[in-house]
Amino acid sequence: MLTKEQIAQRIAKEVKKGQYINLGIGIPTLVANYIPADLDVVLQSENGLLGIGPFPTEAEIDPDLINAGKQTITMVKGSAIFSSSESFAMIRGGHVHLTILGAMEVSENGDIANWKVPGKMVKGMGGAMDLVASAKNIIVAMQHCSKDGQSKLLKQCTLPITGIRCVKKIVTDLAVLDVLPEGGFKLLERAPDVSIEEIKSKTEGKLVIEGSVPEMVF
Amino acid sequence: MIDKTISNAQAAVADVFTGATLMFGGFGLSGIPENCIKALLEKDITGLTCISNNAGVDDFGIGLMLKKRMVRKMISSYVGENAEFERQLLSGELEVDLIPQGTLAERIRAGGAGIPAFFTPAGVGTEVAVGKEVREFDGKLYLLERWLQADFAFVKAWKGDTAGNLVYKGTARNFNPMMAAAGKITIAEVEELVPVGELDPNQIHTPGIYVQRIFQGVNYEKRIEQRTVRKV
């Protein structure tokens, strides 16, 4: 099984040179730690920044510079700042190449649920619905099963959905899977020491296995 | 040029009335109009509709207006940081309209730009789409969303001049520029108010045409929600 850091590390391998990327809160934020500097990617923060840098030192803290998780941040050289409407214009307009976000459930046709649990306090969707409706490529980072052992890769989402037919790839603590255009999770790689049988038993949605499934290499 | 300066926050909010629709710039607690919120708290008004990306925290920002029961309805994208908000919502004292963040930003932009409605893909197939017109363009589905406007818009800028031209700093810009244009009366508070001619026209973010009142704010707290640092 992969740790959260390893999930982030594996997702970082999907990143291509020169991409503009939006990272969600949680495991996706960790992906930034594993993207090689020579790929020259630019991280977008939907509150209005292209070019997120590392967290500030105590001396560098600026309350006028935060990310979408309201954390204090810095800017890299060549950053640009803009309004919220401009920020979502670049998201909706398809200019952001890759969106990486967490999820509570993903269905075999690529629907995602990650904003609301009935009976619990509703906090709001923030920018998630805009991101999933428009991003060209969406990778989900999540645990394969919920805390009570239920599969999070489903035939159909049971929770209120955030967007339809949008997830392209999923990296969990057990596996890397593509969401096929015709429906189904195609198993691409498994975590070290995790068997295909275990992945099968923990995937409620349609699992497609073709040929051998290699172990992930770190 | 017309001098839009007003003496202070109290004078700036003097005519805000019960039942008014108000917009507040800011993302989390960054770039919020701290002085105007404080001045509104001193007024005996209720039944307000507040349009703001977030609802502050329990003891700062719009959270203080909620605590004083001044707000009837919040229109926001994310309200997770506020326990009093949750209590009022569950008890039915407060109405809330949760809107995808990009849709919220664009509805406000549309309000200021004279566009009564537009189509967006955000929310298609979700509960956000309930009751809204869905139309297909070039093989993809979109929702019809309406503009948002307000009786008063409260914005916070870094610098401003007496003609109402504004310059923001960092990610404190966020919703402020669109809200400045979408308010019937827009009140700008700035950290530094300068005479006309001092700001470079090439660097203005919000042209003064959108601003009716401007004043230099005092005692900015600029509270940080998530203080994250790296070790040197």
Coordinates of C-alpha atoms in Angstrom, one line a residue:
Chain A
M1 CA 0.0 0.0 0.0
L2 CA 1.2 3.5 -0.8
T3 CA 1.5 6.3 1.7
K4 CA 0.0 9.6 0.9
E5 CA 3.4 10.9 -0.1
Q6 CA 3.9 7.9 -2.4
I7 CA 0.5 8.6 -4.1
A8 CA 1.7 12.1 -4.7
Q9 CA 5.1 10.9 -5.9
R10 CA 3.4 8.5 -8.4
I11 CA 1.0 11.3 -9.7
A12 CA 4.0 13.6 -10.2
K13 CA 5.2 11.2 -12.9
E14 CA 2.1 12.1 -15.0
V15 CA 3.2 15.7 -15.2
K16 CA 4.7 16.9 -18.5
K17 CA 7.1 19.7 -19.3
G18 CA 5.6 23.2 -19.4
Q19 CA 2.2 22.3 -18.0
Y20 CA -0.1 24.7 -16.1
I21 CA -1.5 22.7 -13.2
N22 CA -4.1 23.2 -10.5
L23 CA -3.6 21.2 -7.4
G24 CA -6.5 20.6 -4.9
I25 CA -6.3 20.4 -1.2
G26 CA -4.8 17.3 0.6
I27 CA -2.7 14.7 -1.2
P28 CA -2.8 16.8 -4.5
T29 CA -0.9 19.6 -2.7
L30 CA 1.9 17.2 -1.9
V31 CA 2.4 16.5 -5.6
A32 CA 4.2 19.8 -5.9
N33 CA 7.1 18.3 -3.8
Y34 CA 7.8 15.6 -6.4
I35 CA 7.7 17.5 -9.7
P36 CA 11.2 17.9 -11.0
A37 CA 12.2 21.6 -11.4
D38 CA 13.4 21.1 -15.0
L39 CA 9.8 20.4 -16.1
D40 CA 9.1 24.1 -15.7
V41 CA 5.5 23.6 -14.7
V42 CA 3.4 26.5 -13.3
L43 CA 1.0 25.9 -10.5
Q44 CA -2.3 27.8 -10.5
S45 CA -4.2 28.8 -7.4
E46 CA -7.8 29.6 -8.2
N47 CA -7.9 32.6 -5.9
G48 CA -5.8 34.3 -8.5
L49 CA -2.2 33.3 -8.9
L50 CA -0.1 31.5 -11.5
G51 CA 3.3 30.5 -10.1
I52 CA 2.8 29.2 -6.5
G53 CA 6.2 28.9 -4.7
P54 CA 7.1 27.1 -1.5
F55 CA 5.7 28.1 1.9
P56 CA 7.3 31.3 3.2
T57 CA 9.8 31.6 6.0
E58 CA 8.6 33.4 9.1
A59 CA 10.2 36.6 7.6
E60 CA 8.6 36.2 4.2
I61 CA 5.0 35.7 5.5
D62 CA 2.5 38.0 3.7
P63 CA -1.2 38.0 4.6
D64 CA -1.9 39.2 1.1
L65 CA -0.4 36.1 -0.5
I66 CA -2.3 32.9 0.1
N67 CA -3.4 29.8 -1.8
A68 CA -6.9 28.4 -2.3
G69 CA -6.5 26.5 0.9
K70 CA -5.9 29.9 2.6
Q71 CA -2.3 28.9 3.5
T72 CA 0.4 31.5 3.3
I73 CA 2.6 30.9 0.3
T74 CA 5.3 32.6 -1.9
M75 CA 5.5 33.3 -5.6
V76 CA 8.1 32.0 -8.0
K77 CA 9.8 34.4 -10.5
G78 CA 7.5 35.1 -13.4
S79 CA 4.3 34.8 -11.4
A80 CA 1.1 36.5 -12.4
I81 CA -1.8 37.7 -10.2
F82 CA -5.3 38.2 -11.4
S83 CA -8.9 38.4 -10.2
S84 CA -11.2 35.4 -9.4
S85 CA -13.2 35.9 -12.6
E86 CA -10.0 35.8 -14.7
S87 CA -8.8 32.8 -12.8
F88 CA -11.9 30.8 -13.6
A89 CA -11.9 32.1 -17.2
M90 CA -8.5 30.4 -17.7
I91 CA -9.9 27.3 -16.0
R92 CA -13.2 27.2 -18.0
G93 CA -11.4 28.2 -21.2
G94 CA -9.3 25.1 -21.1
H95 CA -6.0 26.8 -20.5
V96 CA -5.1 24.8 -17.4
H97 CA -3.6 21.5 -18.7
L98 CA -4.0 19.3 -15.6
T99 CA -6.2 19.3 -12.5
I100 CA -5.3 17.0 -9.6
L101 CA -7.8 16.6 -6.9
G102 CA -9.1 14.4 -4.1
A103 CA -12.4 12.5 -4.2
M104 CA -14.8 10.7 -1.9
E105 CA -16.1 8.5 -4.8
V106 CA -15.5 8.1 -8.5
S107 CA -17.8 6.1 -10.8
E108 CA -16.7 3.8 -13.7
N109 CA -17.9 6.4 -16.2
G110 CA -15.8 9.2 -14.6
D111 CA -18.3 10.9 -12.4
I112 CA -16.7 12.4 -9.3
A113 CA -18.2 13.1 -5.8
N114 CA -16.1 15.2 -3.5
W115 CA -18.1 18.1 -2.0
K116 CA -21.0 17.0 0.1
V117 CA -22.0 14.2 2.5
P118 CA -25.8 14.1 3.3
G119 CA -26.4 14.6 7.0
K120 CA -23.1 16.4 7.5
M121 CA -22.5 20.1 7.5
V122 CA -22.4 21.4 3.9
K123 CA -19.3 23.5 3.5
G124 CA -19.7 24.3 -0.2
M125 CA -18.1 23.2 -3.4
G126 CA -15.6 26.1 -3.7
G127 CA -14.0 25.9 -7.2
A128 CA -14.3 22.1 -7.6
M129 CA -17.4 22.1 -9.9
D130 CA -15.8 24.7 -12.2
L131 CA -12.5 22.7 -12.3
V132 CA -14.0 19.3 -13.1
A133 CA -16.4 20.7 -15.7
S134 CA -13.7 22.2 -17.7
A135 CA -10.2 20.7 -17.1
K136 CA -8.8 18.8 -20.1
N137 CA -7.2 16.2 -17.9
I138 CA -8.3 15.3 -14.4
I139 CA -6.3 12.9 -12.1
V140 CA -7.9 11.9 -8.8
A141 CA -5.7 11.1 -5.8
M142 CA -7.5 9.1 -3.1
Q143 CA -7.6 6.1 -0.9
H144 CA -9.0 3.0 -2.7
C145 CA -11.5 2.4 0.1
S146 CA -13.2 4.6 2.7
K147 CA -12.3 4.4 6.4
D148 CA -15.0 1.8 7.0
G149 CA -13.7 -0.4 4.1
Q150 CA -16.1 0.5 1.4
S151 CA -14.8 0.8 -2.2
K152 CA -14.6 4.3 -3.5
L153 CA -14.4 3.1 -7.1
L154 CA -18.0 2.5 -7.9
K155 CA -20.5 1.6 -10.7
Q156 CA -22.4 4.8 -9.7
C157 CA -21.6 7.5 -7.2
T158 CA -23.9 7.3 -4.1
L159 CA -22.9 10.8 -2.8
P160 CA -24.0 14.1 -4.5
I161 CA -21.8 14.4 -7.5
T162 CA -19.4 17.3 -8.3
G163 CA -19.2 16.7 -12.1
I164 CA -20.0 14.1 -14.7
R165 CA -17.8 12.0 -17.0
C166 CA -14.6 14.0 -16.2
V167 CA -12.1 11.9 -14.3
K168 CA -9.4 10.4 -16.6
K169 CA -7.0 8.7 -14.2
I170 CA -7.0 7.6 -10.5
V171 CA -4.1 6.9 -8.3
T172 CA -5.0 5.2 -5.0
D173 CA -3.0 3.6 -2.3
L174 CA -3.4 0.3 -4.2
A175 CA -3.3 1.0 -7.9
V176 CA -3.1 3.3 -10.9
L177 CA -6.2 3.1 -13.1
D178 CA -7.5 4.8 -16.2
V179 CA -11.2 5.6 -16.6
L180 CA -12.1 4.2 -20.0
P181 CA -14.2 6.4 -22.4
E182 CA -16.7 3.5 -22.8
G183 CA -16.8 3.1 -19.0
G184 CA -14.8 1.0 -16.5
F185 CA -11.5 1.2 -14.6
K186 CA -8.5 -0.1 -16.5
L187 CA -5.9 -1.4 -14.1
L188 CA -2.5 -0.1 -15.2
E189 CA -0.2 -0.6 -12.2
R190 CA -0.5 -2.0 -8.7
A191 CA 1.3 -0.8 -5.6
P192 CA 4.2 -2.9 -4.4
D193 CA 3.1 -6.1 -2.7
V194 CA -0.6 -5.6 -3.6
S195 CA -2.2 -8.4 -5.6
I196 CA -4.6 -8.1 -8.5
E197 CA -7.0 -10.1 -6.4
E198 CA -7.0 -7.5 -3.6
I199 CA -7.6 -4.7 -6.1
K200 CA -10.4 -6.8 -7.6
S201 CA -12.1 -7.3 -4.3
K202 CA -11.8 -3.6 -3.4
T203 CA -13.2 -2.2 -6.7
E204 CA -16.9 -2.2 -6.8
G205 CA -17.1 -0.7 -10.3
K206 CA -16.2 -2.6 -13.5
L207 CA -12.4 -3.4 -13.5
V208 CA -10.7 -4.1 -16.8
I209 CA -7.5 -6.1 -16.7
E210 CA -5.5 -6.7 -19.9
G211 CA -2.3 -8.6 -19.9
S212 CA 0.2 -8.3 -17.1
V213 CA -0.1 -5.5 -14.5
P214 CA 3.3 -4.3 -13.4
E215 CA 4.1 -3.1 -9.9
M216 CA 4.8 0.6 -9.5
V217 CA 8.4 1.6 -9.5
F218 CA 9.7 4.4 -7.3
Chain B
M1 CA -11.6 65.0 -11.3
I2 CA -14.4 64.5 -8.8
D3 CA -13.1 63.9 -5.3
K4 CA -14.9 60.7 -4.0
T5 CA -13.2 60.8 -0.7
I6 CA -15.4 60.2 2.4
S7 CA -14.1 60.9 5.9
N8 CA -14.2 57.4 7.3
A9 CA -16.0 54.0 7.4
Q10 CA -18.9 55.2 9.5
A11 CA -19.7 57.9 7.0
A12 CA -19.2 55.5 4.1
V13 CA -21.9 53.0 5.4
A14 CA -24.3 55.6 6.8
D15 CA -27.1 54.9 4.2
V16 CA -26.8 51.0 4.2
F17 CA -30.4 49.9 5.0
T18 CA -32.2 46.9 6.5
G19 CA -32.8 44.3 3.8
A20 CA -30.1 45.5 1.5
T21 CA -28.0 43.2 -0.7
L22 CA -24.3 43.7 0.0
M23 CA -21.2 42.4 -1.7
F24 CA -17.9 41.9 0.2
G25 CA -14.6 41.4 -1.6
G26 CA -12.1 38.9 -0.2
F27 CA -11.0 35.2 -0.3
G28 CA -11.1 33.7 3.2
L29 CA -9.9 36.6 5.3
S30 CA -7.5 38.0 2.6
G31 CA -8.6 41.2 1.0
I32 CA -11.7 41.7 3.1
P33 CA -13.0 45.3 3.8
E34 CA -12.2 45.2 7.5
N35 CA -13.1 48.8 8.2
C36 CA -16.5 48.7 6.5
I37 CA -17.4 45.4 8.3
K38 CA -16.6 47.0 11.6
A39 CA -18.7 50.1 10.8
L40 CA -21.6 48.0 9.7
L41 CA -21.5 46.1 13.0
E42 CA -22.3 49.4 14.8
K43 CA -25.4 49.9 12.7
D44 CA -28.9 48.7 13.7
I45 CA -29.7 46.9 10.5
T46 CA -30.9 43.3 9.8
G47 CA -32.2 41.1 7.0
L48 CA -29.1 41.6 4.9
T49 CA -28.3 39.4 1.9
C50 CA -24.5 39.1 1.8
I51 CA -22.6 38.0 -1.4
S52 CA -19.1 36.9 -0.5
N53 CA -17.0 33.9 -1.5
N54 CA -16.7 32.9 2.2
A55 CA -18.5 33.8 5.4
G56 CA -15.5 34.8 7.6
V57 CA -14.7 33.0 10.8
D58 CA -16.5 33.1 14.1
D59 CA -14.7 36.1 15.5
F60 CA -13.6 38.0 12.4
G61 CA -15.0 39.3 9.1
I62 CA -18.6 38.5 8.1
G63 CA -18.7 36.0 10.9
L64 CA -19.2 38.9 13.3
M65 CA -22.2 40.1 11.3
L66 CA -23.6 36.6 11.5
K67 CA -23.1 36.5 15.2
K68 CA -25.1 39.8 15.5
R69 CA -27.9 38.3 13.4
M70 CA -27.7 40.9 10.8
V71 CA -27.6 38.5 7.9
R72 CA -30.7 36.7 6.5
K73 CA -29.0 35.1 3.5
M74 CA -25.5 34.3 2.4
I75 CA -24.5 33.7 -1.2
S76 CA -21.1 32.0 -1.2
S77 CA -19.0 29.2 -2.6
Y78 CA -17.4 27.8 0.6
V79 CA -18.5 28.5 4.2
G80 CA -16.6 25.8 6.1
E81 CA -14.7 27.9 8.6
N82 CA -17.6 29.1 10.8
A83 CA -19.4 27.3 13.6
E84 CA -22.0 30.1 14.2
F85 CA -22.8 29.9 10.5
E86 CA -23.5 26.2 10.8
R87 CA -25.7 26.7 13.9
Q88 CA -27.9 29.4 12.2
L89 CA -28.1 27.3 9.1
L90 CA -29.3 24.2 10.9
S91 CA -31.8 26.2 13.0
G92 CA -33.2 27.8 9.9
E93 CA -32.4 31.4 10.9
L94 CA -30.0 31.7 7.9
E95 CA -30.6 30.9 4.3
V96 CA -27.6 29.9 2.2
D97 CA -27.1 29.7 -1.5
L98 CA -23.9 27.8 -2.4
I99 CA -22.6 28.5 -5.8
P100 CA -19.5 27.1 -7.7
Q101 CA -16.7 29.6 -7.2
G102 CA -16.2 30.3 -10.9
T103 CA -19.9 30.7 -11.5
L104 CA -20.1 33.1 -8.5
A105 CA -17.2 35.2 -9.8
E106 CA -18.7 35.3 -13.4
R107 CA -22.2 36.1 -12.1
I108 CA -20.7 39.1 -10.3
R109 CA -18.6 40.0 -13.3
A110 CA -21.7 39.8 -15.5
G111 CA -23.6 42.0 -13.1
G112 CA -21.1 44.7 -13.5
A113 CA -20.7 44.3 -17.2
G114 CA -24.4 44.4 -18.1
I115 CA -24.7 40.7 -19.1
P116 CA -28.0 39.4 -17.6
A117 CA -27.2 35.7 -18.1
F118 CA -24.6 33.3 -19.5
F119 CA -23.9 29.6 -20.0
T120 CA -21.3 27.7 -18.0
P121 CA -20.4 24.0 -17.8
A122 CA -19.9 24.1 -14.0
G123 CA -22.5 22.1 -12.2
V124 CA -24.0 20.2 -15.2
G125 CA -25.5 16.9 -13.9
T126 CA -25.3 18.0 -10.2
E127 CA -27.8 19.5 -7.8
V128 CA -26.6 22.9 -8.8
A129 CA -28.4 22.4 -12.1
V130 CA -31.8 21.8 -10.6
G131 CA -34.4 24.2 -12.0
K132 CA -31.9 25.8 -14.5
E133 CA -32.0 25.7 -18.3
V134 CA -29.5 23.3 -19.8
R135 CA -28.4 23.8 -23.4
E136 CA -26.1 22.0 -25.6
F137 CA -23.4 23.9 -27.6
D138 CA -21.1 22.0 -29.9
G139 CA -21.8 18.7 -28.2
K140 CA -21.3 19.8 -24.6
L141 CA -23.9 20.8 -22.0
Y142 CA -24.1 24.1 -20.2
L143 CA -26.2 25.7 -17.5
L144 CA -27.8 29.1 -17.8
E145 CA -26.8 31.3 -14.9
R146 CA -28.0 34.8 -14.0
W147 CA -26.0 37.9 -13.1
L148 CA -25.6 39.2 -9.6
Q149 CA -25.8 42.9 -8.5
A150 CA -25.8 44.6 -5.2
D151 CA -27.1 47.8 -3.5
F152 CA -23.7 48.2 -2.0
A153 CA -20.3 46.7 -2.8
F154 CA -17.5 46.8 -0.3
V155 CA -14.0 46.4 -1.7
K156 CA -10.6 46.6 -0.2
A157 CA -7.6 47.7 -2.2
W158 CA -3.9 48.4 -1.4
K159 CA -3.7 51.8 -2.9
G160 CA -6.4 54.2 -4.3
D161 CA -6.6 57.8 -5.4
T162 CA -9.3 60.3 -4.7
A163 CA -10.9 59.6 -8.1
G164 CA -11.5 56.0 -7.0
N165 CA -8.8 54.3 -9.1
L166 CA -7.7 51.2 -7.3
V167 CA -4.6 49.0 -7.2
Y168 CA -4.7 45.7 -5.3
K169 CA -1.8 43.7 -3.8
G170 CA -1.1 39.9 -4.1
T171 CA -4.0 37.5 -3.9
A172 CA -6.0 40.1 -1.9
R173 CA -7.3 41.1 -5.3
N174 CA -9.6 38.0 -5.7
F175 CA -13.3 39.1 -5.9
N176 CA -12.8 42.8 -5.3
P177 CA -12.5 44.0 -9.0
M178 CA -15.8 42.3 -10.1
M179 CA -17.6 43.5 -7.1
A180 CA -16.5 47.0 -7.5
A181 CA -18.3 47.0 -10.9
A182 CA -21.4 45.2 -9.7
G183 CA -22.4 47.5 -6.8
K184 CA -24.9 50.3 -7.3
I185 CA -22.9 52.1 -4.7
T186 CA -19.3 50.9 -4.4
I187 CA -17.3 51.8 -1.3
A188 CA -13.6 51.3 -1.5
E189 CA -11.3 51.2 1.5
V190 CA -7.6 51.4 0.9
E191 CA -4.4 51.1 2.9
E192 CA -3.0 54.2 1.2
L193 CA -5.1 57.0 -0.3
V194 CA -3.1 59.2 -2.7
P195 CA -4.0 62.4 -4.7
V196 CA -4.9 61.9 -8.3
G197 CA -1.9 61.7 -10.6
E198 CA 0.2 59.6 -8.2
L199 CA -0.9 56.2 -9.5
D200 CA 0.4 55.1 -12.8
P201 CA -2.6 54.8 -15.2
N202 CA -1.0 51.7 -16.8
Q203 CA -1.1 49.9 -13.5
I204 CA -4.8 50.6 -12.4
H205 CA -6.7 47.4 -11.7
T206 CA -10.1 49.0 -11.0
P207 CA -10.9 52.2 -12.9
G208 CA -12.5 54.9 -10.7
I209 CA -15.7 54.9 -12.7
Y210 CA -16.9 52.0 -10.6
V211 CA -16.2 53.6 -7.2
Q212 CA -18.6 56.0 -5.6
R213 CA -16.8 56.5 -2.2
I214 CA -13.3 55.9 -1.1
F215 CA -11.5 56.3 2.2
Q216 CA -8.2 55.4 3.9
G217 CA -8.7 52.5 6.2
V218 CA -7.1 52.2 9.6
N219 CA -5.7 49.4 11.9
Y220 CA -5.7 46.6 9.3
E221 CA -5.4 43.3 11.2
K222 CA -5.0 41.1 8.0
R223 CA -5.6 38.0 10.0
I224 CA -4.1 34.8 8.6
E225 CA -6.2 31.6 8.5
Q226 CA -3.5 29.0 7.8
R227 CA -0.1 30.2 8.8
T228 CA 2.2 27.8 6.9
V229 CA 5.9 28.3 7.0
R230 CA 9.0 26.4 5.9
K231 CA 12.0 25.8 8.0
V232 CA 15.1 27.7 6.9

